[in-house]
Short mmCIF file of C-alpha atoms in Angstrom, two decimals:
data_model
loop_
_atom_site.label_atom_id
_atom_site.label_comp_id
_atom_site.label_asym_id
_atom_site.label_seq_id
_atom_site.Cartn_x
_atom_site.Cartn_y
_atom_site.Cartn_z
CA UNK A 4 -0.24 61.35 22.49
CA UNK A 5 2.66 62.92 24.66
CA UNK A 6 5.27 60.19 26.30
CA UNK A 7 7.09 61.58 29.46
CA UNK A 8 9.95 59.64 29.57
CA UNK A 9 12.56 58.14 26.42
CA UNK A 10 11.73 54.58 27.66
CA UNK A 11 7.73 55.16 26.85
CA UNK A 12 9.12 56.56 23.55
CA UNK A 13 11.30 53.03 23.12
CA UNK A 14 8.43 50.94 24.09
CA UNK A 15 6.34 52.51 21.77
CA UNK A 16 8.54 52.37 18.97
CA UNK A 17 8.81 48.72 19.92
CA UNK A 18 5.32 47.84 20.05
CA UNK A 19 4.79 49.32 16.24
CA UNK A 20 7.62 47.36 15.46
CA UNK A 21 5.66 44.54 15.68
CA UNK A 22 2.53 46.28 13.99
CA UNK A 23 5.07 47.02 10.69
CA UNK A 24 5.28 43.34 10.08
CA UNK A 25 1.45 43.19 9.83
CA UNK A 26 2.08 46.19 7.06
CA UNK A 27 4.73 44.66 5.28
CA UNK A 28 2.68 41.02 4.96
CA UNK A 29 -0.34 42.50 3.51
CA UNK A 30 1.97 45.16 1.35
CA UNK A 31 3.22 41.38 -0.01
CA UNK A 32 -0.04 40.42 -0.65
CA UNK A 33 -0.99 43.72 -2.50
CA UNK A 34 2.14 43.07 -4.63
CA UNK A 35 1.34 39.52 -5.88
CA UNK A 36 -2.45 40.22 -6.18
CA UNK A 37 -1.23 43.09 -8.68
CA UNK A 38 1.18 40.42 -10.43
CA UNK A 39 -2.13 38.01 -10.50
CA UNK A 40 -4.19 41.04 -12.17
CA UNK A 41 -2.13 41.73 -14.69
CA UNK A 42 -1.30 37.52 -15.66
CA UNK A 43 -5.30 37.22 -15.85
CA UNK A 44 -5.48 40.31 -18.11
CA UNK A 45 -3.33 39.26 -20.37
CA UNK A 46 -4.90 35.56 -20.25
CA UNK A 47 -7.97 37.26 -20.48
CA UNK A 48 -6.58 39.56 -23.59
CA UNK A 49 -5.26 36.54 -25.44
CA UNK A 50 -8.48 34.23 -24.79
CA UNK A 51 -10.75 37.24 -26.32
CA UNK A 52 -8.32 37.33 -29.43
CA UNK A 53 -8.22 33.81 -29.88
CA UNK A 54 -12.01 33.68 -30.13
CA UNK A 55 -11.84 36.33 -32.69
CA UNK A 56 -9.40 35.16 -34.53
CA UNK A 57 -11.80 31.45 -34.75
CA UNK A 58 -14.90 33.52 -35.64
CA UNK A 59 -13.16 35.16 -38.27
CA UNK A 60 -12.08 31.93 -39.87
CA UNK A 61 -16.04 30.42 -39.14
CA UNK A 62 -17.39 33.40 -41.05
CA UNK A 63 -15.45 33.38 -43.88
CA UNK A 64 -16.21 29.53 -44.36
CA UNK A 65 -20.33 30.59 -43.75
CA UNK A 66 -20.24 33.12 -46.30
CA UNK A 67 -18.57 30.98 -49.20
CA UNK A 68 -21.25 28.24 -48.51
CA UNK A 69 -24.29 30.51 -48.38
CA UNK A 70 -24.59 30.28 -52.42
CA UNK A 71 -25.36 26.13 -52.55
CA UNK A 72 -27.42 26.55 -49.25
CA UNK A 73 -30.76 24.78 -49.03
CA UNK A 74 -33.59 26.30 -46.81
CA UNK A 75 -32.40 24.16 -43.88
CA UNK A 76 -29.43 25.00 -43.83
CA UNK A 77 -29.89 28.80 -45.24
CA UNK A 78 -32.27 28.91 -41.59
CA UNK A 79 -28.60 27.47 -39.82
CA UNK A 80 -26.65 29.95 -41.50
CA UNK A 81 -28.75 33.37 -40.38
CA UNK A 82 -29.18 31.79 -36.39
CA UNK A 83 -25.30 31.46 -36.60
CA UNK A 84 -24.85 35.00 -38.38
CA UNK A 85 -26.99 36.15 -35.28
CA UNK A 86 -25.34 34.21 -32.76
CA UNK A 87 -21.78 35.37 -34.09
CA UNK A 88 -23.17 39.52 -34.14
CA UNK A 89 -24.18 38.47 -30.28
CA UNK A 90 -20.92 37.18 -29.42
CA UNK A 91 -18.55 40.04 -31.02
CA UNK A 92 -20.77 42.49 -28.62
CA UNK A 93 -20.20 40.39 -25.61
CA UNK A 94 -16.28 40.27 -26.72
CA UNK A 95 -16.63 44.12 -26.98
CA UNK A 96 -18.17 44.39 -23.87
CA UNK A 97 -15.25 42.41 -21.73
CA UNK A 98 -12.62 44.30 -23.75
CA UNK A 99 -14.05 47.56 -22.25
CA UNK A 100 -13.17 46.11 -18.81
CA UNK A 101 -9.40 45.85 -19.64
CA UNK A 102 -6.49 48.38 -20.22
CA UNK A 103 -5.47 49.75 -23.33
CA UNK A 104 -2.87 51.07 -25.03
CA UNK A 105 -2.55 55.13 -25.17
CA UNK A 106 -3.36 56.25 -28.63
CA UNK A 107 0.14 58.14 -30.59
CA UNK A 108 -1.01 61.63 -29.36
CA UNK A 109 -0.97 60.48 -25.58
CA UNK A 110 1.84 58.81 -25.98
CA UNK A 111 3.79 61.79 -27.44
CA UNK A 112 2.32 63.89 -24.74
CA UNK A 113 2.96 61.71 -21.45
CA UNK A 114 4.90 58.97 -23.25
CA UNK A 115 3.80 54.98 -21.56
CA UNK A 116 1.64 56.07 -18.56
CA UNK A 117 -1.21 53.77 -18.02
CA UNK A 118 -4.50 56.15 -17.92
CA UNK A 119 -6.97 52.81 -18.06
CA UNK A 120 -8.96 53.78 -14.82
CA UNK A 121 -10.12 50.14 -13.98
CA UNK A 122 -13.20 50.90 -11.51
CA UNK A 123 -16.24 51.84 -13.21
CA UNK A 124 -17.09 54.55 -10.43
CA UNK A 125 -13.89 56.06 -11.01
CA UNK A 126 -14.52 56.15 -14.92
CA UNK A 127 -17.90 57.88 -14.04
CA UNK A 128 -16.44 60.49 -11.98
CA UNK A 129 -13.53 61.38 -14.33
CA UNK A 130 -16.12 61.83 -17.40
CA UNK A 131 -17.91 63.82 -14.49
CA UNK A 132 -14.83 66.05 -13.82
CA UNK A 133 -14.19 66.49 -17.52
CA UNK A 134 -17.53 68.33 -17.79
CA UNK A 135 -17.44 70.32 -15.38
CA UNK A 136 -13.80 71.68 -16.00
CA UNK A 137 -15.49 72.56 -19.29
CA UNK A 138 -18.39 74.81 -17.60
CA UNK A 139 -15.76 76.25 -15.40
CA UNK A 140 -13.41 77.42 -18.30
CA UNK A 141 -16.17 78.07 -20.27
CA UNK A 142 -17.98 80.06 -17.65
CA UNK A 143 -13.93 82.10 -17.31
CA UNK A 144 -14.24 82.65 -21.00
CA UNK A 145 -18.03 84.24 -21.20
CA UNK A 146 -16.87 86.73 -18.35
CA UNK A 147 -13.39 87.60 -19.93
CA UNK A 148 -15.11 88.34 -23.81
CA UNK A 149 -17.91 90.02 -21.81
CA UNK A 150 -15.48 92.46 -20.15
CA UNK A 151 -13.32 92.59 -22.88
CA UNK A 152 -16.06 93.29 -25.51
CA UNK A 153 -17.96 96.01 -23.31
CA UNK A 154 -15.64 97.68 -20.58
CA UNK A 155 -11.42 96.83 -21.64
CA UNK A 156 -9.82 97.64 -24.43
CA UNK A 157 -6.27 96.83 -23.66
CA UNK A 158 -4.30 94.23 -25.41
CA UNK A 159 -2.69 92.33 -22.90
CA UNK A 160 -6.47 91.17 -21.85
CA UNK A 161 -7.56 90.16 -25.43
CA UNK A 162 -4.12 87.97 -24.98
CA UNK A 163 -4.80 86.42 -22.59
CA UNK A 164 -8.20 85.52 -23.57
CA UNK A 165 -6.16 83.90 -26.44
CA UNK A 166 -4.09 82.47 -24.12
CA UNK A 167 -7.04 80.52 -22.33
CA UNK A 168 -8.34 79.49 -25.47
CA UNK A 169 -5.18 77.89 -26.48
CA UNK A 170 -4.35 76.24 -22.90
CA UNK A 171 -8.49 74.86 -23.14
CA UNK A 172 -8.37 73.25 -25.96
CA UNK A 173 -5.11 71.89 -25.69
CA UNK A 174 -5.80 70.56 -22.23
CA UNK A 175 -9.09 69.37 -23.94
CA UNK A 176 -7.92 67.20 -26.59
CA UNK A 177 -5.49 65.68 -23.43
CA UNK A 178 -8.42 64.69 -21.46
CA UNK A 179 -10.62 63.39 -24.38
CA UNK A 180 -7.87 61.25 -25.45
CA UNK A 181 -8.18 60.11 -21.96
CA UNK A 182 -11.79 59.23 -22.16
CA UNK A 183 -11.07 57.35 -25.54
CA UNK A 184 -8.86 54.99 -23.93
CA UNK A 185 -11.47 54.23 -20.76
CA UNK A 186 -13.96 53.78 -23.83
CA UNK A 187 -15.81 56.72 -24.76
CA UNK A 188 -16.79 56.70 -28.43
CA UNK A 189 -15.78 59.88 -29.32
CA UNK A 190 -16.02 60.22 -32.91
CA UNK A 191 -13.22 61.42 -34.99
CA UNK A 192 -14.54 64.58 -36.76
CA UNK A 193 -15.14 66.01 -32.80
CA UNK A 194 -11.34 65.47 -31.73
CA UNK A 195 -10.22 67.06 -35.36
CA UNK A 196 -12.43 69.79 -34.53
CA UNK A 197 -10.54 70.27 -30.96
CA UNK A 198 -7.43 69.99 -32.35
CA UNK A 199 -8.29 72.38 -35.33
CA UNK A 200 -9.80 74.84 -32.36
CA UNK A 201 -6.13 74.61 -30.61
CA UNK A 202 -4.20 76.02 -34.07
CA UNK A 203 -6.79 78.49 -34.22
CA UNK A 204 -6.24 79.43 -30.79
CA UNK A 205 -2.86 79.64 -31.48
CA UNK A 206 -3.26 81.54 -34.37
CA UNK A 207 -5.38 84.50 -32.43
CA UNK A 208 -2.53 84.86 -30.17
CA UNK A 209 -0.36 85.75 -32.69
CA UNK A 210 -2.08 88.28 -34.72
CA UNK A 211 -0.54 91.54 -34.23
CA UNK A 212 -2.09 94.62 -33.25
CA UNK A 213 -3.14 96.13 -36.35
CA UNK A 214 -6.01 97.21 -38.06
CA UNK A 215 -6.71 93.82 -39.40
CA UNK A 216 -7.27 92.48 -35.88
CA UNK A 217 -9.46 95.51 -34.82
CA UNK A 218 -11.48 95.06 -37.72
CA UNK A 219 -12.72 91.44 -36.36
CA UNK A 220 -12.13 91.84 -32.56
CA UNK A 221 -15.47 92.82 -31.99
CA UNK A 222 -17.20 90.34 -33.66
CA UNK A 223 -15.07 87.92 -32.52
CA UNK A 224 -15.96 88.31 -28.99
CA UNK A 225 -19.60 88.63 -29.14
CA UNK A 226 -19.03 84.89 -30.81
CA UNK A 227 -17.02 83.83 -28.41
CA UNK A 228 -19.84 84.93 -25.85
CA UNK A 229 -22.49 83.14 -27.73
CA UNK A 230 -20.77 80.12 -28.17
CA UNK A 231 -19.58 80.09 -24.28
CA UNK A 232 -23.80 80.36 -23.51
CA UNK A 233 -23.90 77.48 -26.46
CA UNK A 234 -21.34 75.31 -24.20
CA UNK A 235 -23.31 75.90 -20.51
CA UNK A 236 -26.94 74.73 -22.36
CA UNK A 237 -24.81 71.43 -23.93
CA UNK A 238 -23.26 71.23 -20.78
CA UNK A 239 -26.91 71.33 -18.76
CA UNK A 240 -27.88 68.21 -21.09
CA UNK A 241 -25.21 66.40 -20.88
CA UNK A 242 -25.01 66.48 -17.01
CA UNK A 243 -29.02 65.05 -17.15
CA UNK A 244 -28.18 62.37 -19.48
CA UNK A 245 -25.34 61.40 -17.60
CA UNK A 246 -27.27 61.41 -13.85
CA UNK A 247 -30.30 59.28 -15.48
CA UNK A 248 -27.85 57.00 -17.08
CA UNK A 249 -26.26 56.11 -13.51
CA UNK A 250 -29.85 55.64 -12.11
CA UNK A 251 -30.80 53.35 -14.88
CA UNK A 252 -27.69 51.40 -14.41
CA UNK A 253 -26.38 51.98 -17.38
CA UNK A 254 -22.67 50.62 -17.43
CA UNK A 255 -21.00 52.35 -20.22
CA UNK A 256 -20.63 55.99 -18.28
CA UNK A 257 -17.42 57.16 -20.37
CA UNK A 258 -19.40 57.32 -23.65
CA UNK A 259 -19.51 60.63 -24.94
CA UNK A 260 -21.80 59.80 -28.10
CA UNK A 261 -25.51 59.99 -28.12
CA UNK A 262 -25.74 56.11 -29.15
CA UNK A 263 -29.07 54.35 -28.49
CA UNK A 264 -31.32 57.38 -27.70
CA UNK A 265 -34.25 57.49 -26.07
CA UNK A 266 -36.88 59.67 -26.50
CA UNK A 267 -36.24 62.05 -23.56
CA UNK A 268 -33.04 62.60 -24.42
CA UNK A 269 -34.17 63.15 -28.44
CA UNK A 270 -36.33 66.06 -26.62
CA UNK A 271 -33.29 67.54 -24.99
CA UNK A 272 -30.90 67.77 -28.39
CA UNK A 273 -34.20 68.79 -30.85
CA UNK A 274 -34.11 72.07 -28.04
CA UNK A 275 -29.98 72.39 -28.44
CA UNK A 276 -30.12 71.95 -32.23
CA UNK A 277 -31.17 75.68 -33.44
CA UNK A 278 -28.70 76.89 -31.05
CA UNK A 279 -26.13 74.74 -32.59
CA UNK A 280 -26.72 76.02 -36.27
CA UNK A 281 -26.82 79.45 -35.35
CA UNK A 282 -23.41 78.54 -33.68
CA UNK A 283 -22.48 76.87 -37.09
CA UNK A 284 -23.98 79.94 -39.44
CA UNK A 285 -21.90 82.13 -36.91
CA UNK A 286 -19.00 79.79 -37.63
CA UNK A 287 -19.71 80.56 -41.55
CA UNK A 288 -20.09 84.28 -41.34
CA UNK A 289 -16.72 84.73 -39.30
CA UNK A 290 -14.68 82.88 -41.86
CA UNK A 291 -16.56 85.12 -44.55
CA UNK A 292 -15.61 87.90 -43.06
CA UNK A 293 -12.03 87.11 -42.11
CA UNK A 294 -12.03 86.60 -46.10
CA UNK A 295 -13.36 90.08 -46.94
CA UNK A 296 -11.13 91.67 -44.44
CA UNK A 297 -7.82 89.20 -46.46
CA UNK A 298 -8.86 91.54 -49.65
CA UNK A 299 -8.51 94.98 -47.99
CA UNK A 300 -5.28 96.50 -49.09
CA UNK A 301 -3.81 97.75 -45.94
CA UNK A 302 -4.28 93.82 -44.68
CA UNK A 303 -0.70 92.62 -44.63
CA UNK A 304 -1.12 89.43 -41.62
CA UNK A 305 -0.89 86.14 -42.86
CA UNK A 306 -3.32 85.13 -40.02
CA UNK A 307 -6.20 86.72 -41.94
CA UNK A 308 -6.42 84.18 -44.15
CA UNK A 309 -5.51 81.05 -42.02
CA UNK A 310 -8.26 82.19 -39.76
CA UNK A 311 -10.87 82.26 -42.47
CA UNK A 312 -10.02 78.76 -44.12
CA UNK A 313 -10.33 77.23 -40.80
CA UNK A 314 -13.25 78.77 -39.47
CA UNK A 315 -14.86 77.39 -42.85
CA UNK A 316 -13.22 73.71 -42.32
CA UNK A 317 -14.67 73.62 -38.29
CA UNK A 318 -18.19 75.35 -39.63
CA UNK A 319 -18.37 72.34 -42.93
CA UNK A 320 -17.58 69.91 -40.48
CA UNK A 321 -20.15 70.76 -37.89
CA UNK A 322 -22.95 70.99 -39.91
CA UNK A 323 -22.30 67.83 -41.91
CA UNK A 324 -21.56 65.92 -38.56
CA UNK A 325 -24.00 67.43 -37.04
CA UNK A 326 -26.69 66.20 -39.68
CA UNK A 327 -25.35 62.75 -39.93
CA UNK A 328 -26.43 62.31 -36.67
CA UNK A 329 -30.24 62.99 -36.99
CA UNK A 330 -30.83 59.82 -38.84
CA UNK A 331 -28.42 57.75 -37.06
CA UNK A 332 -30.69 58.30 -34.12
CA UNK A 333 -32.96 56.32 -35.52
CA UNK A 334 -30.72 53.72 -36.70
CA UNK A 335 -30.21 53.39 -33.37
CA UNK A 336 -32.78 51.90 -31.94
CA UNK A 337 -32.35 49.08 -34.61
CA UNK A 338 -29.32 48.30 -33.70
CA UNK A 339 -29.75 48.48 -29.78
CA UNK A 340 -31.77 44.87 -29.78
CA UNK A 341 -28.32 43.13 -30.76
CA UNK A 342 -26.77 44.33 -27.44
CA UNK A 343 -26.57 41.84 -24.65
CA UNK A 344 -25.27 42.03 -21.39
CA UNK A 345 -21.86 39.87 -20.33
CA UNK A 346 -23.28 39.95 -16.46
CA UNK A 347 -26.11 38.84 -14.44
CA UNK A 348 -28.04 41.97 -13.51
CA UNK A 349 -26.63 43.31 -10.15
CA UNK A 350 -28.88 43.10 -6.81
CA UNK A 351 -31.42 45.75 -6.64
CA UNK A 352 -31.15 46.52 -10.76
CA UNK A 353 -34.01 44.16 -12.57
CA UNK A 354 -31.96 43.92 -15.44
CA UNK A 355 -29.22 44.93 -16.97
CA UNK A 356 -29.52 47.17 -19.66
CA UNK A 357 -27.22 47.25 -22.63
CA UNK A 358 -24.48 50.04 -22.87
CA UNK A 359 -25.89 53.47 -24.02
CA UNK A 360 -24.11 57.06 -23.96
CA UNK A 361 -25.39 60.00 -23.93
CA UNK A 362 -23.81 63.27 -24.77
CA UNK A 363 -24.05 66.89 -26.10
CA UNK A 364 -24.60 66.71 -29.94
CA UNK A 365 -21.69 68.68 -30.65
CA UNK A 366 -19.61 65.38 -29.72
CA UNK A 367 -21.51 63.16 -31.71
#
């Protein structure tokens, strides 16, 4: 809007004057309702400890009276074991919906920033993002070994191949550490194995140019290729599991563990697993020969050798992990009876189903 004159232009100015103090009350209303959040979530905190802290006490007293129980009372003591596993879930459940503390690494990395996304949409659509900055980096990767294995053979590209390597997986562990405080159960072994993909990374990008290097380059890439193909089928899966888990309601979206499958998504990992252990076997066979190529005389680079005892450490851990989780699947749906609900199903949702996740198996 144009104003011919400086007296429009006052008037104006006036008149949203008087619209500012409209802004400023309901900016002093978004200031105390933030104050009232965070008093309730700490209330909130300190009521869920306190009922810990008197179920704690209540089953230690249960357990040294269950040896001069009679049948009466042994019948007592298993409905309150019951109702006690019922309530820690429910106590879990609520603590998911409040903010927690960064973990050392994130706090080393962007010191006391609060990364607790609060909305459960917005939880969804970071776990969203986080998969598909892996297909896009992956999908970089594939293209760069591709051309690197089959049309360059200049140095500076194989660097910075390394280079993206080291900046994925480093940005990787950042984001998963992320997802671990919003509540994803990622397990341990699958952050080492991040972490342990970073130094390895690392250690690629400073191998010199000798004949040591050339002597694994090429098989190098061709793994890096199949693994990249590896990462889009896991990444295909994961995407399904996490679209039918938003249609079924399903409230815990930032779980990155396949706990409390069902039997569509059993059919989706059973046709990733032989991938997988190729991946692994291909894992195996680098390391060996990384070793082989350690024992050559004119092999002088200390990388050599650092390469080949951690390709073996990420390829032992992957297969063990991996096969852990086969049985725990079916452990699973044991377990999955004992999860309740804190809520009242929403409108439009018959009921409200208790927290599953669903991910690739290489993050079980």
């Amino acid at each position: 809007m144009d104003y011919n004159s400086i007296s429009s232009c006052v008037e104006e100015y006036e008149a949203l004057t008087a619209e500012y103090k409209d802004v400023e009350n309901v900016h002093k209303q978004y200031v105390l309702k933030l104050d009232e959040l965070h008093e309730i979530q700490e209330k909130c905190r300190k009521h869920i400890t306190h009922q810990k802290y008197r179920m704690k006490l209540i089953q230690k007293s249960a357990n040294g009276l269950n040896k001069s129980l009679s049948d009466d009372d042994r019948q007592k003591a298993t409905k309150l074991s019951m109702d006690m596993m019922k309530r820690k879930l429910q106590l879990a459940e609520m603590e998911e919906s409040l903010p927690r503390k960064n973990g050392r690494y994130l706090r080393i990395i962007l010191g006391c920033v609060n990364v607790s996304l609060m909305n459960k949409d917005d939880r969804y659509n970071y776990k969203d993002e986080y998969e598909k900055f892996k297909l896009v980096v992956t999908g970089i990767g594939f293209l760069v070994s591709f051309f690197n294995l089959f049309l360059f053979k200049y140095r500076f590209m194989d660097m910075a191949l390394m280079f993206l390597l080291v900046w994925y997986y480093c940005t990787l562990t950042i984001r998963e550490s992320i997802l671990k405080v919003n509540g994803s159960k990622i397990k341990g072994w699958w952050r080492t194995h991040h972490f342990l993909s970073t130094v390895a990374s690392g250690v690629l990008l400073t191998w010199p140019d000798a004949r040591s290097y050339h002597e694994f380059r090429h098989q190098f890439l061709i793994f890096n290729c199949y693994i990249s193909l590896v990462q889009f089928l896991q990444f295909r899966y994961q995407q399904g599991c996490l679209y039918r888990l938003k249609a079924l309601g399903e409230r815990h979206n930032m779980d990155i563990t396949i706990e409390g499958f069902h039997s569509w998504m059993w059919r989706g990992l059973s046709f990733l697993l032989p991938f997988l252990f190729f991946g692994y076997v291909f894992q195996f066979y680098n390391a060996y020969k990384l070793y082989r190529i350690s024992q050559q005389s004119f092999c002088k680079e200390w990388q050599v050798a650092v390469l080949s005892g951690l390709f073996f450490v990420i390829f032992l851990g992957n297969v063990i992990t991996t096969s852990w989780v086969i049985p725990e699947k079916f452990k699973e749906k044991k377990t999955l009876v004992y999860r309740f609900p804190t809520t009242e199903p929403e409108s439009g949702n018959e009921s409200a189903r208790p927290p599953t996740s669903c991910d690739k198996n290489k993050e079980e």
